[in-house]
């Protein structure tokens, strides 16, 4: 009876070991077949658009990508009269900075206004760093903003003003991410969670 | 026979009277219901503004006991409050002002981020988390009855998306 049991137990043990090694083999094969992609957001490396910009910071200093060389750049287009998506996205970018800890020093957040008439340098100077002290608001005259948006393949449309002179701006809500040598690498859609953004920023650092 | 003839109209009168009574009672009840259960404003919150931001947003739920329409919103903190509908399509954010909002009887109508929400324009003061704003909602029901509902609305910190 005892030998029978131990015999059975031994077989069970072998069975379990075999099942486990099969499972491990399966995992290994699965892992090789579906190698984890380097990025969780859209890899747009080599895209011919969004190569550079020439805009003004709130102090009136011309800025382009070369000014941020050595840093990974997160660039987002929006406007301060936007109630939800724009502050939400900037808050997400700031949250990513917090999660990066020390590495955040090598990441630059930029906000480009699509509404230069209302988002004056005085407004941008206060609004943008309120999310993260290192973030910079960029602007220019309307035609430069139009050209920049076109060069970034960014859809946006200022709506006609209402009877109070108020208007809203339809726009794409993605974050553009550049690597430390100023090459466009990622297109981060608005619905991407902070974790994925942090993961991808770390991959570029 | 004569008594029968005399009672028939009497019965009819009674019947008519009871109908009138029932109708009065019913309308009384409806009125009472309308007064007893005004439009409810639930979970209202305004979002704290960032420095430099001159517009605010508020989110809440509305429940009207009878079919009604939200026609006007005002606030002590802003010159104008507008109802806006936000939509996201193919990664493009669009906002459009809507003139009124239907409130089906007894249904909870949510005004939330990424959907219909309130926009506060020309803020008289920044919206600071922990403070409150007053919101006033004017609704008109099917019978044209106007109702004003007030909501003391807490201001909360903006959240990351």
GROMACS .gro file of C-alpha atoms in nm:
model
  366
    1UNK     CA    1   0.000   0.000   0.000
    2UNK     CA    2   0.281   0.234   0.101
    3UNK     CA    3   0.488   0.142  -0.205
    4UNK     CA    4   0.185   0.183  -0.425
    5UNK     CA    5   0.130   0.533  -0.289
    6UNK     CA    6   0.491   0.636  -0.322
    7UNK     CA    7   0.494   0.494  -0.674
    8UNK     CA    8   0.189   0.701  -0.756
    9UNK     CA    9   0.344   1.006  -0.592
   10UNK     CA   10   0.661   0.961  -0.795
   11UNK     CA   11   0.459   0.950  -1.114
   12UNK     CA   12   0.266   1.254  -1.005
   13UNK     CA   13   0.594   1.430  -0.937
   14UNK     CA   14   0.727   1.342  -1.281
   15UNK     CA   15   0.402   1.451  -1.435
   16UNK     CA   16   0.417   1.786  -1.260
   17UNK     CA   17   0.782   1.836  -1.359
   18UNK     CA   18   0.703   1.749  -1.720
   19UNK     CA   19   0.404   1.982  -1.724
   20UNK     CA   20   0.613   2.261  -1.576
   21UNK     CA   21   0.896   2.221  -1.824
   22UNK     CA   22   0.643   2.212  -2.107
   23UNK     CA   23   0.491   2.530  -1.973
   24UNK     CA   24   0.833   2.693  -1.948
   25UNK     CA   25   0.918   2.582  -2.299
   26UNK     CA   26   0.588   2.722  -2.413
   27UNK     CA   27   0.663   3.054  -2.243
   28UNK     CA   28   1.009   3.064  -2.397
   29UNK     CA   29   0.874   2.996  -2.745
   30UNK     CA   30   0.590   3.242  -2.691
   31UNK     CA   31   0.837   3.501  -2.565
   32UNK     CA   32   1.060   3.454  -2.869
   33UNK     CA   33   0.769   3.470  -3.112
   34UNK     CA   34   0.616   3.780  -2.948
   35UNK     CA   35   0.928   3.965  -2.834
   36UNK     CA   36   0.819   4.259  -2.621
   37UNK     CA   37   0.828   4.572  -2.835
   38UNK     CA   38   1.081   4.835  -2.733
   39UNK     CA   39   0.804   5.094  -2.704
   40UNK     CA   40   0.449   5.079  -2.572
   41UNK     CA   41   0.344   5.389  -2.766
   42UNK     CA   42   0.364   5.446  -3.143
   43UNK     CA   43   0.719   5.430  -3.275
   44UNK     CA   44   0.744   5.689  -3.553
   45UNK     CA   45   1.122   5.686  -3.584
   46UNK     CA   46   1.227   5.807  -3.928
   47UNK     CA   47   0.901   5.991  -3.999
   48UNK     CA   48   0.968   6.281  -4.236
   49UNK     CA   49   0.746   6.520  -4.036
   50UNK     CA   50   0.795   6.702  -3.704
   51UNK     CA   51   1.165   6.744  -3.770
   52UNK     CA   52   1.203   7.076  -3.587
   53UNK     CA   53   1.031   7.399  -3.485
   54UNK     CA   54   1.126   7.761  -3.432
   55UNK     CA   55   0.915   7.923  -3.163
   56UNK     CA   56   0.953   8.174  -2.879
   57UNK     CA   57   0.968   8.100  -2.508
   58UNK     CA   58   0.785   8.341  -2.272
   59UNK     CA   59   1.103   8.552  -2.240
   60UNK     CA   60   1.098   8.601  -2.619
   61UNK     CA   61   1.401   8.377  -2.679
   62UNK     CA   62   1.380   8.175  -3.004
   63UNK     CA   63   1.374   7.802  -2.931
   64UNK     CA   64   1.422   7.497  -3.146
   65UNK     CA   65   1.506   7.133  -3.081
   66UNK     CA   66   1.881   7.194  -3.067
   67UNK     CA   67   1.826   7.393  -2.746
   68UNK     CA   68   1.711   7.072  -2.577
   69UNK     CA   69   1.981   6.838  -2.706
   70UNK     CA   70   2.087   6.585  -2.447
   71UNK     CA   71   1.729   6.563  -2.324
   72UNK     CA   72   1.428   6.358  -2.425
   73UNK     CA   73   1.162   6.608  -2.530
   74UNK     CA   74   0.787   6.568  -2.475
   75UNK     CA   75   0.602   6.824  -2.686
   76UNK     CA   76   0.230   6.888  -2.665
   77UNK     CA   77   0.009   7.133  -2.857
   78UNK     CA   78  -0.291   7.286  -2.681
   79UNK     CA   79  -0.453   7.601  -2.548
   80UNK     CA   80  -0.521   7.730  -2.198
   81UNK     CA   81  -0.897   7.778  -2.256
   82UNK     CA   82  -0.918   7.401  -2.294
   83UNK     CA   83  -1.087   7.272  -1.978
   84UNK     CA   84  -1.004   6.910  -1.967
   85UNK     CA   85  -0.777   6.744  -2.223
   86UNK     CA   86  -0.496   7.005  -2.222
   87UNK     CA   87  -0.449   7.043  -1.845
   88UNK     CA   88  -0.506   6.668  -1.813
   89UNK     CA   89  -0.230   6.591  -2.063
   90UNK     CA   90   0.011   6.840  -1.906
   91UNK     CA   91  -0.069   6.686  -1.566
   92UNK     CA   92   0.008   6.344  -1.715
   93UNK     CA   93   0.342   6.471  -1.846
   94UNK     CA   94   0.416   6.614  -1.500
   95UNK     CA   95   0.318   6.287  -1.336
   96UNK     CA   96   0.560   6.106  -1.569
   97UNK     CA   97   0.835   6.345  -1.458
   98UNK     CA   98   0.760   6.258  -1.096
   99UNK     CA   99   0.779   5.885  -1.167
  100UNK     CA  100   1.108   5.923  -1.354
  101UNK     CA  101   1.270   6.049  -1.035
  102UNK     CA  102   1.628   6.152  -1.099
  103UNK     CA  103   1.598   6.079  -1.474
  104UNK     CA  104   1.345   6.361  -1.505
  105UNK     CA  105   1.640   6.600  -1.519
  106UNK     CA  106   1.710   6.461  -1.867
  107UNK     CA  107   1.351   6.512  -1.989
  108UNK     CA  108   1.204   6.839  -2.118
  109UNK     CA  109   0.831   6.909  -2.132
  110UNK     CA  110   0.716   7.166  -2.390
  111UNK     CA  111   0.370   7.314  -2.446
  112UNK     CA  112   0.302   7.484  -2.778
  113UNK     CA  113  -0.007   7.704  -2.781
  114UNK     CA  114  -0.254   7.680  -3.068
  115UNK     CA  115  -0.416   8.000  -2.945
  116UNK     CA  116  -0.142   8.264  -2.945
  117UNK     CA  117  -0.396   8.550  -2.934
  118UNK     CA  118  -0.520   8.457  -2.586
  119UNK     CA  119  -0.221   8.258  -2.463
  120UNK     CA  120   0.018   8.549  -2.433
  121UNK     CA  121   0.369   8.504  -2.296
  122UNK     CA  122   0.239   8.633  -1.960
  123UNK     CA  123  -0.025   8.358  -1.955
  124UNK     CA  124   0.213   8.082  -2.069
  125UNK     CA  125   0.479   8.190  -1.822
  126UNK     CA  126   0.241   8.123  -1.535
  127UNK     CA  127   0.034   7.837  -1.674
  128UNK     CA  128   0.293   7.592  -1.806
  129UNK     CA  129   0.541   7.579  -1.512
  130UNK     CA  130   0.246   7.534  -1.276
  131UNK     CA  131   0.232   7.172  -1.397
  132UNK     CA  132   0.608   7.116  -1.361
  133UNK     CA  133   0.864   7.388  -1.292
  134UNK     CA  134   1.086   7.272  -1.578
  135UNK     CA  135   0.812   7.282  -1.843
  136UNK     CA  136   0.828   7.562  -2.099
  137UNK     CA  137   0.543   7.725  -2.292
  138UNK     CA  138   0.618   7.814  -2.653
  139UNK     CA  139   0.435   8.047  -2.886
  140UNK     CA  140   0.472   8.253  -3.204
  141UNK     CA  141   0.253   8.455  -3.435
  142UNK     CA  142  -0.050   8.278  -3.582
  143UNK     CA  143   0.110   8.204  -3.920
  144UNK     CA  144   0.417   8.046  -3.755
  145UNK     CA  145   0.190   7.836  -3.533
  146UNK     CA  146  -0.005   7.731  -3.844
  147UNK     CA  147   0.316   7.635  -4.023
  148UNK     CA  148   0.449   7.447  -3.719
  149UNK     CA  149   0.126   7.251  -3.681
  150UNK     CA  150   0.136   7.164  -4.052
  151UNK     CA  151   0.501   7.055  -4.024
  152UNK     CA  152   0.397   6.829  -3.734
  153UNK     CA  153   0.099   6.692  -3.932
  154UNK     CA  154  -0.115   6.813  -3.645
  155UNK     CA  155  -0.480   6.881  -3.719
  156UNK     CA  156  -0.623   7.186  -3.553
  157UNK     CA  157  -0.899   7.433  -3.628
  158UNK     CA  158  -0.992   7.751  -3.448
  159UNK     CA  159  -1.370   7.776  -3.439
  160UNK     CA  160  -1.550   8.099  -3.530
  161UNK     CA  161  -1.612   8.320  -3.225
  162UNK     CA  162  -1.956   8.330  -3.060
  163UNK     CA  163  -2.149   8.647  -2.966
  164UNK     CA  164  -1.922   8.693  -2.664
  165UNK     CA  165  -1.606   8.666  -2.872
  166UNK     CA  166  -1.527   8.329  -2.718
  167UNK     CA  167  -1.404   8.045  -2.935
  168UNK     CA  168  -1.267   7.698  -2.896
  169UNK     CA  169  -0.992   7.516  -3.082
  170UNK     CA  170  -1.037   7.164  -3.217
  171UNK     CA  171  -0.708   6.982  -3.204
  172UNK     CA  172  -0.522   6.655  -3.202
  173UNK     CA  173  -0.416   6.562  -2.851
  174UNK     CA  174  -0.099   6.359  -2.897
  175UNK     CA  175   0.241   6.412  -2.734
  176UNK     CA  176   0.544   6.409  -2.968
  177UNK     CA  177   0.856   6.258  -2.813
  178UNK     CA  178   1.209   6.331  -2.940
  179UNK     CA  179   1.525   6.149  -2.835
  180UNK     CA  180   1.830   6.327  -2.685
  181UNK     CA  181   1.971   6.398  -3.032
  182UNK     CA  182   1.649   6.565  -3.145
  183UNK     CA  183   1.503   6.290  -3.363
  184UNK     CA  184   1.128   6.231  -3.354
  185UNK     CA  185   1.075   5.886  -3.201
  186UNK     CA  186   0.725   5.851  -3.056
  187UNK     CA  187   0.371   5.965  -3.116
  188UNK     CA  188   0.187   5.928  -2.785
  189UNK     CA  189  -0.188   5.931  -2.827
  190UNK     CA  190  -0.399   6.109  -2.568
  191UNK     CA  191  -0.546   5.790  -2.427
  192UNK     CA  192  -0.206   5.634  -2.347
  193UNK     CA  193  -0.170   5.574  -1.971
  194UNK     CA  194   0.107   5.743  -1.774
  195UNK     CA  195   0.283   5.407  -1.713
  196UNK     CA  196   0.333   5.353  -2.087
  197UNK     CA  197   0.465   5.706  -2.132
  198UNK     CA  198   0.710   5.658  -1.842
  199UNK     CA  199   0.820   5.321  -1.982
  200UNK     CA  200   0.893   5.471  -2.322
  201UNK     CA  201   1.071   5.778  -2.186
  202UNK     CA  202   1.295   5.546  -1.985
  203UNK     CA  203   1.365   5.341  -2.297
  204UNK     CA  204   1.484   5.657  -2.474
  205UNK     CA  205   1.705   5.778  -2.187
  206UNK     CA  206  -8.962   5.494  -1.125
  207UNK     CA  207  -8.944   5.867  -1.066
  208UNK     CA  208  -8.687   5.814  -0.799
  209UNK     CA  209  -8.485   5.612  -1.044
  210UNK     CA  210  -8.509   5.898  -1.297
  211UNK     CA  211  -8.404   6.149  -1.038
  212UNK     CA  212  -8.112   5.942  -0.912
  213UNK     CA  213  -7.959   5.880  -1.254
  214UNK     CA  214  -7.847   6.241  -1.311
  215UNK     CA  215  -7.748   6.255  -0.946
  216UNK     CA  216  -7.528   5.950  -0.994
  217UNK     CA  217  -7.387   6.107  -1.307
  218UNK     CA  218  -7.317   6.425  -1.115
  219UNK     CA  219  -7.147   6.228  -0.843
  220UNK     CA  220  -6.942   6.047  -1.104
  221UNK     CA  221  -6.845   6.374  -1.268
  222UNK     CA  222  -6.764   6.523  -0.930
  223UNK     CA  223  -6.546   6.227  -0.839
  224UNK     CA  224  -6.361   6.267  -1.171
  225UNK     CA  225  -6.305   6.633  -1.099
  226UNK     CA  226  -6.194   6.547  -0.747
  227UNK     CA  227  -5.963   6.275  -0.876
  228UNK     CA  228  -5.818   6.508  -1.138
  229UNK     CA  229  -5.768   6.782  -0.881
  230UNK     CA  230  -5.610   6.538  -0.643
  231UNK     CA  231  -5.388   6.404  -0.920
  232UNK     CA  232  -5.274   6.747  -1.033
  233UNK     CA  233  -5.228   6.842  -0.670
  234UNK     CA  234  -5.015   6.535  -0.623
  235UNK     CA  235  -4.811   6.616  -0.931
  236UNK     CA  236  -4.755   6.968  -0.813
  237UNK     CA  237  -4.673   6.840  -0.470
  238UNK     CA  238  -4.433   6.588  -0.623
  239UNK     CA  239  -4.268   6.860  -0.826
  240UNK     CA  240  -4.225   7.074  -0.520
  241UNK     CA  241  -4.127   6.787  -0.295
  242UNK     CA  242  -3.870   6.655  -0.543
  243UNK     CA  243  -3.696   6.941  -0.713
  244UNK     CA  244  -3.422   6.891  -0.969
  245UNK     CA  245  -3.134   6.728  -0.788
  246UNK     CA  246  -2.774   6.828  -0.841
  247UNK     CA  247  -2.542   6.545  -0.741
  248UNK     CA  248  -2.166   6.514  -0.699
  249UNK     CA  249  -2.104   6.862  -0.833
  250UNK     CA  250  -1.743   6.969  -0.850
  251UNK     CA  251  -1.555   7.249  -1.016
  252UNK     CA  252  -1.195   7.198  -1.124
  253UNK     CA  253  -0.928   7.421  -0.974
  254UNK     CA  254  -0.778   7.653  -1.235
  255UNK     CA  255  -0.408   7.661  -1.308
  256UNK     CA  256  -0.226   7.994  -1.280
  257UNK     CA  257  -0.296   8.201  -1.589
  258UNK     CA  258  -0.609   8.003  -1.673
  259UNK     CA  259  -0.916   8.227  -1.706
  260UNK     CA  260  -1.176   7.960  -1.772
  261UNK     CA  261  -1.301   7.685  -1.547
  262UNK     CA  262  -1.494   7.362  -1.581
  263UNK     CA  263  -1.752   7.193  -1.360
  264UNK     CA  264  -1.891   6.841  -1.356
  265UNK     CA  265  -2.202   6.701  -1.189
  266UNK     CA  266  -2.511   6.488  -1.230
  267UNK     CA  267  -2.866   6.616  -1.269
  268UNK     CA  268  -3.186   6.429  -1.190
  269UNK     CA  269  -3.523   6.582  -1.269
  270UNK     CA  270  -3.837   6.405  -1.137
  271UNK     CA  271  -4.031   6.522  -1.443
  272UNK     CA  272  -3.917   6.565  -1.801
  273UNK     CA  273  -3.738   6.897  -1.817
  274UNK     CA  274  -3.470   7.093  -1.991
  275UNK     CA  275  -3.169   7.267  -1.845
  276UNK     CA  276  -3.179   7.607  -2.010
  277UNK     CA  277  -2.945   7.827  -1.810
  278UNK     CA  278  -2.659   7.792  -1.564
  279UNK     CA  279  -2.492   8.074  -1.377
  280UNK     CA  280  -2.230   8.110  -1.108
  281UNK     CA  281  -2.105   8.365  -0.860
  282UNK     CA  282  -1.750   8.293  -0.979
  283UNK     CA  283  -1.794   8.356  -1.351
  284UNK     CA  284  -1.959   8.603  -1.585
  285UNK     CA  285  -2.094   8.328  -1.804
  286UNK     CA  286  -2.153   7.957  -1.767
  287UNK     CA  287  -2.203   7.756  -2.084
  288UNK     CA  288  -2.298   7.396  -2.148
  289UNK     CA  289  -2.039   7.235  -2.378
  290UNK     CA  290  -2.021   6.897  -2.539
  291UNK     CA  291  -1.671   6.757  -2.580
  292UNK     CA  292  -1.602   6.482  -2.826
  293UNK     CA  293  -1.290   6.286  -2.913
  294UNK     CA  294  -1.270   6.133  -3.257
  295UNK     CA  295  -0.953   5.997  -3.417
  296UNK     CA  296  -0.752   6.167  -3.144
  297UNK     CA  297  -0.906   6.506  -3.220
  298UNK     CA  298  -1.071   6.695  -2.935
  299UNK     CA  299  -1.370   6.909  -3.025
  300UNK     CA  300  -1.587   7.125  -2.802
  301UNK     CA  301  -1.922   7.270  -2.900
  302UNK     CA  302  -2.157   7.487  -2.702
  303UNK     CA  303  -2.507   7.350  -2.663
  304UNK     CA  304  -2.800   7.578  -2.583
  305UNK     CA  305  -2.991   7.340  -2.356
  306UNK     CA  306  -2.976   6.992  -2.216
  307UNK     CA  307  -3.268   6.746  -2.202
  308UNK     CA  308  -3.338   6.587  -1.864
  309UNK     CA  309  -3.559   6.279  -1.909
  310UNK     CA  310  -3.786   6.212  -1.609
  311UNK     CA  311  -3.606   6.039  -1.325
  312UNK     CA  312  -3.291   5.977  -1.527
  313UNK     CA  313  -2.945   6.069  -1.406
  314UNK     CA  314  -2.781   6.295  -1.662
  315UNK     CA  315  -2.407   6.305  -1.611
  316UNK     CA  316  -2.197   6.608  -1.696
  317UNK     CA  317  -1.848   6.463  -1.693
  318UNK     CA  318  -1.500   6.503  -1.842
  319UNK     CA  319  -1.485   6.399  -2.208
  320UNK     CA  320  -1.859   6.460  -2.246
  321UNK     CA  321  -2.114   6.728  -2.171
  322UNK     CA  322  -1.974   6.964  -1.909
  323UNK     CA  323  -2.004   7.318  -1.780
  324UNK     CA  324  -1.758   7.588  -1.882
  325UNK     CA  325  -1.712   7.890  -1.658
  326UNK     CA  326  -1.600   8.196  -1.853
  327UNK     CA  327  -1.450   8.523  -1.736
  328UNK     CA  328  -1.379   8.400  -1.389
  329UNK     CA  329  -1.386   8.675  -1.129
  330UNK     CA  330  -1.133   8.487  -0.919
  331UNK     CA  331  -0.914   8.181  -0.960
  332UNK     CA  332  -1.080   7.854  -0.862
  333UNK     CA  333  -0.883   7.728  -0.565
  334UNK     CA  334  -0.903   7.366  -0.451
  335UNK     CA  335  -1.081   7.339  -0.117
  336UNK     CA  336  -1.297   7.647  -0.179
  337UNK     CA  337  -1.652   7.654  -0.320
  338UNK     CA  338  -1.845   7.814  -0.605
  339UNK     CA  339  -2.219   7.863  -0.627
  340UNK     CA  340  -2.392   7.717  -0.930
  341UNK     CA  341  -2.749   7.803  -1.021
  342UNK     CA  342  -2.945   7.583  -1.260
  343UNK     CA  343  -3.260   7.699  -1.436
  344UNK     CA  344  -3.477   7.419  -1.569
  345UNK     CA  345  -3.809   7.430  -1.749
  346UNK     CA  346  -4.039   7.130  -1.737
  347UNK     CA  347  -4.300   7.011  -1.989
  348UNK     CA  348  -4.567   7.242  -1.850
  349UNK     CA  349  -4.337   7.539  -1.887
  350UNK     CA  350  -4.273   7.560  -1.516
  351UNK     CA  351  -3.939   7.717  -1.437
  352UNK     CA  352  -3.736   7.591  -1.148
  353UNK     CA  353  -3.415   7.723  -1.002
  354UNK     CA  354  -3.181   7.488  -0.819
  355UNK     CA  355  -2.871   7.599  -0.632
  356UNK     CA  356  -2.566   7.391  -0.566
  357UNK     CA  357  -2.276   7.486  -0.343
  358UNK     CA  358  -1.999   7.324  -0.541
  359UNK     CA  359  -1.660   7.224  -0.401
  360UNK     CA  360  -1.350   7.301  -0.604
  361UNK     CA  361  -1.118   7.007  -0.656
  362UNK     CA  362  -0.764   6.972  -0.789
  363UNK     CA  363  -0.734   6.885  -1.160
  364UNK     CA  364  -0.642   6.523  -1.227
  365UNK     CA  365  -0.402   6.378  -1.483
  366UNK     CA  366  -0.577   6.210  -1.774
   0.00000   0.00000   0.00000
